[in-house]
Coordinates of C-alpha atoms and ligand atoms in Angstrom, one line a residue:
M417 CA 11.6 0.9 18.5
A418 CA 8.0 1.3 17.3
R419 CA 7.5 -1.2 14.5
L420 CA 3.8 -1.9 14.1
E421 CA 2.8 -5.3 13.0
I422 CA -0.8 -6.1 12.1
A423 CA -1.6 -9.7 11.3
N424 CA -4.8 -11.0 9.8
L425 CA -6.9 -8.3 11.4
T426 CA -10.6 -8.8 10.9
K427 CA -13.7 -7.0 12.2
R428 CA -17.2 -8.4 11.9
Y429 CA -20.4 -6.7 12.9
G430 CA -22.9 -9.6 12.9
A431 CA -22.9 -11.0 9.4
L432 CA -21.1 -7.9 8.0
T433 CA -17.3 -8.1 7.7
T434 CA -15.9 -4.6 7.5
V435 CA -12.2 -5.4 7.8
R436 CA -11.0 -8.6 6.3
D437 CA -7.7 -10.3 7.0
V438 CA -5.6 -7.1 7.0
T439 CA -1.9 -7.8 7.3
L440 CA 0.6 -4.9 7.4
D441 CA 4.1 -4.3 8.6
V442 CA 4.9 -0.7 9.3
A443 CA 8.6 0.0 9.9
D444 CA 9.8 2.1 12.8
G445 CA 9.5 5.8 11.7
E446 CA 7.6 4.9 8.5
F447 CA 4.8 7.1 7.2
L448 CA 2.1 4.9 5.7
V449 CA -1.0 6.3 4.0
L450 CA -4.2 4.4 3.8
L451 CA -6.4 5.1 0.7
G452 CA -9.8 3.7 -0.2
P453 CA -13.4 4.6 -1.0
S454 CA -15.8 5.6 1.7
G455 CA -16.9 2.6 3.9
C456 CA -13.9 0.4 3.0
G457 CA -12.8 0.0 6.6
K458 CA -10.0 2.6 7.0
T459 CA -11.4 4.1 10.3
T460 CA -12.2 0.7 11.7
T461 CA -8.6 -0.4 11.0
L462 CA -7.2 2.6 12.8
R463 CA -9.6 2.3 15.7
M464 CA -8.5 -1.3 16.2
V465 CA -4.9 -0.3 16.3
A466 CA -5.7 2.4 18.8
G467 CA -7.8 0.1 20.9
F468 CA -11.2 1.7 20.5
V469 CA -12.7 -1.2 18.5
E470 CA -12.1 -4.8 19.5
P471 CA -10.9 -7.0 16.6
S472 CA -12.9 -10.1 15.8
A473 CA -9.7 -11.9 14.8
G474 CA -6.0 -11.0 14.3
V475 CA -3.0 -9.7 16.2
I476 CA -1.5 -6.3 16.7
R477 CA 2.1 -5.9 17.9
L478 CA 3.8 -2.7 18.7
G479 CA 7.6 -2.8 19.2
G480 CA 7.3 -6.6 19.4
R481 CA 4.7 -6.5 22.2
D482 CA 1.2 -8.0 21.6
I483 CA -1.2 -5.1 22.3
T484 CA -4.3 -6.7 20.8
G485 CA -6.1 -6.9 24.2
S486 CA -4.7 -3.8 25.8
P487 CA -6.9 -0.8 26.6
P488 CA -6.2 2.4 24.5
W489 CA -4.3 4.3 27.3
L490 CA -1.8 1.4 27.7
R491 CA -0.9 1.4 24.0
N492 CA 0.8 4.7 23.5
T493 CA -0.9 5.3 20.2
G494 CA -1.9 8.9 19.4
M495 CA -5.0 9.2 17.3
V496 CA -6.6 12.1 15.5
F497 CA -10.3 11.2 14.9
Q498 CA -12.1 11.9 11.7
N499 CA -14.6 14.1 13.6
Y500 CA -11.8 15.5 16.0
A501 CA -13.7 14.2 19.1
L502 CA -12.6 17.0 21.3
F503 CA -14.3 17.1 24.7
P504 CA -16.8 20.0 24.4
H505 CA -16.6 21.1 28.0
M506 CA -12.8 21.3 28.2
T507 CA -10.6 24.0 26.9
V508 CA -8.1 23.3 24.2
A509 CA -5.2 23.1 26.7
E510 CA -7.3 20.7 28.9
N511 CA -8.1 18.6 25.8
V512 CA -4.5 18.3 24.8
A513 CA -3.4 17.5 28.4
F514 CA -6.1 14.9 28.8
G515 CA -4.2 11.9 27.5
L516 CA -1.3 12.8 29.8
E517 CA -3.6 12.9 32.8
M518 CA -4.8 9.4 31.9
R519 CA -1.2 8.4 31.9
K520 CA -0.6 10.0 35.3
V521 CA 1.9 12.6 34.2
P522 CA 2.3 15.3 36.9
K523 CA 0.4 18.6 36.4
A524 CA 3.3 20.9 35.7
E525 CA 4.8 18.6 33.1
R526 CA 1.3 18.1 31.6
E527 CA 0.9 21.8 31.1
A528 CA 4.3 22.2 29.6
R529 CA 3.8 19.3 27.2
A530 CA 0.4 20.5 26.2
M531 CA 1.8 24.0 25.3
E532 CA 4.7 22.4 23.4
A533 CA 2.2 20.3 21.3
L534 CA 0.0 23.3 20.7
R535 CA 3.1 25.3 19.5
M536 CA 3.9 22.4 17.1
V537 CA 0.6 23.0 15.3
R538 CA 0.6 26.8 15.8
M539 CA -2.4 26.8 18.1
E540 CA -0.8 28.2 21.4
A541 CA -3.0 31.3 21.1
Y542 CA -6.1 29.1 21.4
A543 CA -5.2 27.3 24.6
A544 CA -8.0 28.8 26.6
R545 CA -10.8 28.4 24.1
L546 CA -13.5 25.8 24.1
P547 CA -13.9 23.7 21.0
R548 CA -17.2 25.4 20.0
Q549 CA -15.4 28.7 19.9
M550 CA -13.1 27.5 17.1
S551 CA -13.4 26.7 13.4
G552 CA -13.3 23.1 12.1
G553 CA -9.7 23.6 11.0
Q554 CA -8.6 24.9 14.4
Q555 CA -10.3 22.0 16.2
Q556 CA -8.6 19.6 13.8
R557 CA -5.2 21.1 14.7
A558 CA -6.1 21.0 18.4
A559 CA -6.9 17.3 18.0
L560 CA -3.5 16.8 16.3
A561 CA -1.8 18.5 19.3
R562 CA -3.7 16.2 21.6
A563 CA -2.3 13.1 19.8
L564 CA 1.3 14.5 19.7
A565 CA 1.3 15.5 23.4
I566 CA 1.5 12.0 24.7
H567 CA 4.7 11.4 22.7
P568 CA 3.1 8.4 21.0
D569 CA 5.0 5.4 19.6
V570 CA 2.5 5.4 16.7
L571 CA 0.5 8.3 15.3
L572 CA -2.9 7.4 13.7
L573 CA -4.4 10.2 11.7
D574 CA -7.9 9.8 10.3
E575 CA -8.3 12.5 7.6
P576 CA -6.6 15.0 9.9
L577 CA -6.6 17.9 7.3
S578 CA -10.1 17.4 5.7
N579 CA -11.4 20.7 7.2
L580 CA -8.5 23.0 6.3
D581 CA -8.6 25.2 3.2
A582 CA -6.3 24.2 0.4
K583 CA -3.5 26.5 1.3
L584 CA -3.4 25.7 5.1
R585 CA -3.8 22.0 4.2
E586 CA -0.6 22.1 2.1
E587 CA 1.3 23.9 4.9
V588 CA 0.1 21.7 7.7
R589 CA 0.7 18.5 5.7
V590 CA 4.3 19.6 5.2
E591 CA 4.6 20.4 8.9
I592 CA 3.1 17.0 9.9
R593 CA 5.6 15.3 7.7
Q594 CA 8.6 17.3 9.1
L595 CA 7.4 16.7 12.7
Q596 CA 6.9 13.0 12.0
R597 CA 10.5 12.8 10.6
Q598 CA 12.0 14.8 13.5
L599 CA 10.2 12.7 16.1
G600 CA 10.8 9.5 14.1
L601 CA 7.1 8.7 14.6
T602 CA 5.6 5.5 13.0
T603 CA 2.5 6.9 11.4
I604 CA -0.6 5.7 9.6
M605 CA -2.7 8.4 7.9
V606 CA -6.0 8.1 6.2
T607 CA -6.8 10.6 3.4
H608 CA -9.1 11.0 0.5
D609 CA -6.8 13.4 -1.1
Q610 CA -4.5 11.7 -3.6
E611 CA -2.1 14.5 -4.0
E612 CA -1.7 14.6 -0.2
A613 CA -1.2 10.8 -0.1
L614 CA 1.5 11.0 -2.9
T615 CA 3.3 13.9 -1.2
V616 CA 3.7 12.6 2.3
A617 CA 3.7 8.8 2.1
D618 CA 6.7 6.5 2.4
R619 CA 4.3 3.7 1.3
L620 CA 0.7 3.5 0.4
V621 CA -2.0 1.0 1.1
V622 CA -5.1 0.8 -1.1
M623 CA -8.2 -0.8 0.5
A624 CA -11.5 -1.8 -0.9
E625 CA -14.4 -3.6 0.8
G626 CA -12.4 -4.2 4.0
A627 CA -9.4 -5.8 2.3
I628 CA -6.0 -4.6 1.1
R629 CA -5.7 -4.5 -2.6
Q630 CA -2.2 -3.3 -2.9
V631 CA 0.7 -2.0 -0.8
G632 CA 3.6 -0.1 -2.5
S633 CA 5.3 3.1 -3.4
Q634 CA 3.6 5.9 -5.3
Q635 CA 5.2 4.6 -8.5
D636 CA 4.2 1.0 -7.9
L637 CA 0.6 1.9 -7.5
Y638 CA 0.5 4.3 -10.5
E639 CA 2.6 2.3 -12.9
R640 CA 2.0 -1.2 -11.8
P641 CA -1.5 -1.3 -10.3
A642 CA -2.3 -4.8 -9.0
D643 CA -5.9 -4.8 -10.4
R644 CA -8.4 -2.8 -12.2
F645 CA -9.7 -1.2 -9.1
V646 CA -6.3 0.3 -8.1
A647 CA -5.8 1.4 -11.7
G648 CA -9.0 3.4 -11.5
F649 CA -8.6 4.6 -7.9
V650 CA -5.1 5.9 -8.0
G651 CA -4.8 8.4 -10.8
R652 CA -7.1 8.2 -13.8
S653 CA -7.4 5.6 -16.5
T654 CA -9.7 5.1 -19.5
F655 CA -11.0 1.5 -19.4
L656 CA -11.8 -0.3 -22.7
P657 CA -13.4 -3.7 -22.5
G658 CA -12.5 -6.3 -25.1
R659 CA -10.3 -9.4 -25.3
M660 CA -6.7 -10.5 -25.5
A661 CA -6.2 -12.0 -28.9
G662 CA -2.7 -13.4 -28.4
Q663 CA 0.7 -12.1 -29.6
G664 CA 0.3 -9.0 -27.5
R665 CA -2.8 -7.9 -29.4
F666 CA -6.0 -6.6 -27.7
V667 CA -9.2 -6.0 -29.6
T668 CA -11.7 -3.6 -28.1
A669 CA -15.4 -4.3 -28.0
G670 CA -15.7 -1.7 -30.8
G671 CA -13.2 -3.7 -33.0
V672 CA -10.0 -1.5 -32.5
D673 CA -6.9 -3.7 -32.7
L674 CA -4.2 -2.5 -30.3
A675 CA -0.6 -3.5 -29.3
V676 CA -0.5 -4.2 -25.5
P677 CA 1.9 -6.0 -23.1
E678 CA 1.4 -9.8 -23.3
A679 CA -1.4 -11.2 -21.1
A680 CA -3.5 -14.4 -20.9
P681 CA -6.0 -14.8 -23.8
G682 CA -9.7 -14.2 -23.2
P683 CA -12.0 -11.4 -22.1
A684 CA -10.0 -8.5 -20.6
V685 CA -10.1 -4.8 -19.9
L686 CA -7.4 -2.4 -21.2
A687 CA -6.5 0.7 -19.0
I688 CA -4.7 3.7 -20.4
R689 CA -3.5 6.7 -18.5
P690 CA -4.6 10.1 -20.1
E691 CA -1.1 11.4 -20.2
A692 CA 0.3 8.3 -21.9
V693 CA -1.7 9.2 -25.1
H694 CA -0.1 11.9 -27.2
L695 CA -1.0 13.8 -30.4
A696 CA 0.9 13.2 -33.7
P697 CA 2.6 9.9 -32.7
P698 CA 6.0 9.3 -34.4
E699 CA 6.4 6.8 -37.2
G700 CA 7.1 3.4 -35.6
E701 CA 5.0 4.0 -32.4
E702 CA 3.1 0.7 -31.8
N703 CA -0.3 2.3 -31.5
R704 CA -1.2 4.9 -34.1
L705 CA -4.8 5.8 -34.7
S706 CA -7.1 8.7 -35.3
G707 CA -9.7 10.0 -32.9
V708 CA -12.6 12.4 -33.2
V709 CA -12.5 15.2 -30.6
E710 CA -15.8 15.1 -28.7
F711 CA -14.9 17.2 -25.7
V712 CA -12.2 19.8 -24.9
S713 CA -11.5 21.2 -21.5
Y714 CA -8.9 23.8 -20.7
L715 CA -7.3 22.9 -17.3
G716 CA -4.4 25.4 -17.3
P717 CA -1.2 23.3 -17.4
L718 CA -3.0 20.7 -19.6
I719 CA -5.8 20.3 -22.0
E720 CA -8.2 17.4 -21.6
L721 CA -9.7 15.8 -24.7
H722 CA -12.1 13.0 -25.1
C723 CA -11.4 11.3 -28.4
R724 CA -13.7 8.8 -30.0
I725 CA -11.8 5.9 -31.5
A726 CA -14.7 3.7 -32.4
E727 CA -18.5 3.7 -32.0
G728 CA -19.1 4.1 -28.3
E729 CA -15.4 4.0 -27.4
K730 CA -13.7 7.1 -26.1
L731 CA -10.2 7.8 -24.7
V732 CA -9.4 10.6 -22.2
V733 CA -6.2 12.3 -23.4
H734 CA -4.2 14.9 -21.4
V735 CA -2.1 17.1 -23.6
P736 CA 0.5 19.4 -22.0
N737 CA -0.4 23.0 -22.7
R738 CA 2.7 24.4 -24.5
A739 CA 3.1 28.1 -25.2
G740 CA 1.4 29.1 -28.5
M741 CA -0.3 25.7 -28.9
R742 CA -3.7 25.6 -30.6
P743 CA -6.0 23.2 -28.8
P744 CA -7.7 20.8 -31.1
A745 CA -11.3 21.9 -32.0
L746 CA -14.5 20.0 -31.3
G747 CA -15.3 17.6 -34.1
E748 CA -11.7 17.6 -35.5
T749 CA -10.1 14.3 -36.4
I750 CA -6.6 14.1 -34.9
P751 CA -3.8 11.5 -34.9
I752 CA -3.2 10.0 -31.5
G753 CA -0.9 7.2 -30.3
W754 CA 0.8 5.5 -27.4
P755 CA 3.5 2.9 -26.9
R756 CA 2.6 -0.7 -26.3
A757 CA 4.1 -0.6 -22.8
A758 CA 1.6 2.1 -21.7
G759 CA -1.3 -0.3 -21.9
M760 CA -2.4 -2.1 -18.7
V761 CA -4.4 -5.3 -19.3
F762 CA -6.5 -6.8 -16.5
P763 CA -8.6 -10.0 -16.7
D764 CA -12.3 -9.2 -17.1
A765 CA -13.2 -10.7 -13.8
A766 CA -11.0 -8.2 -11.7
Ligands
LIG1127 N1 -20.3 0.1 15.1 C1 -20.6 -0.4 13.8 N2 -21.6 -1.3 13.6 C2 -21.9 -1.8 12.4 N3 -21.2 -1.4 11.3 C3 -20.2 -0.5 11.4 C4 -19.8 0.0 12.7 N4 -18.8 0.9 12.5 C5 -18.5 0.9 11.2 N5 -19.4 0.1 10.5 C6 -19.4 -0.2 9.1 O1 -18.1 -0.7 8.7 C7 -17.8 -0.2 7.4 C8 -16.4 0.5 7.4 O2 -16.5 1.7 8.1 P1 -15.3 2.7 8.3 O3 -15.8 3.8 9.2 O4 -14.1 1.9 8.8 O5 -15.1 3.2 6.8 P2 -14.0 4.3 6.2 O6 -13.2 3.5 5.3 O7 -13.4 5.0 7.4 O8 -15.0 5.2 5.4 P3 -15.0 6.9 5.3 O9 -14.0 7.1 4.2 O10 -16.4 7.2 4.9 O11 -14.6 7.5 6.6 C9 -18.9 0.7 6.9 O12 -19.7 -0.1 6.1 C10 -19.6 1.0 8.2 O13 -21.0 1.2 8.0
LIG1128 MG1 -13.4 6.9 8.0

């Protein structure tokens, strides 16, 4: 069993708190994805779990055992670093076998396990190369093999695919996911790529400024974002400042009166997903208004419009590109609408 429990984990550098009271329970075999803007503390969190950074406060348990004070080689965590961190003077095979040597695995078994790990990431042909003789993507896969070779209880992946091209990235992420399932590996992966996060994760964690903002499924984060930050960070939203006027009415700063889900009265921000807005809303839709098209972008499967609904207020609208459809023209006034339930209201302070 490799359930990972992180309780109130905190890291301070002098006066700067970079990880703040992070509590997470990762189930045995679960694939958790960590998302968040640059500098929010993702790497620091993984490094504390792996034992490379000492926490200022908090407890880390692996399989019920407190590992907070254990050195990295006694934790059985496999980590792929953001910058690969391969040893430059060692061949790929030696790099991959290094963790096993630290764990006193006999030489013959080390070599066999290194080759097995290299095969998993399709890098066996590169076993004799030095890191500098390989591309960034190849080094990244070698680093993944190094983490897998120790048969870790927990796999920690810090943007492990960032240097692969789009096609290889898609292939390798599917392979990582299959491998992770086969081996039943408890995994935390950091990524900047939202599509990647949504594809591989069992659950996602959104961090900002060192703290967790929301933990949930893809659908939780997208359809029920906990705050304004998550609504803007996971997927896209148009934000309209204004105020809740009671009885499920929201009045934008530009004076547009809209039907929204009930929320506390006072200053607030309304968020609307681009695909929630459609053209030619049916009779009876709660929000029906007209917008002036100020921007049209042809994105292939969909067309992005920016529609002005009041002075200084624009909505981003994504229209599915149906066969034979004529995209609205710049300057055209078009009917748009969305149901009440599609609006997400956040208190202004969030
Ligand atoms: N050794 C250190 N001393 C002081 N500050 C540090 C140290 N290591 C990291 N930090 C700071 O901690 C914060 C979090 O860094 P971290 O590397 O965890 O961010 P991240 O979420 O992984 O960002 P990125 O997406 O850019 O990789 C940053 O503000 C960083 O400058
Ligand atoms: Mg990082």
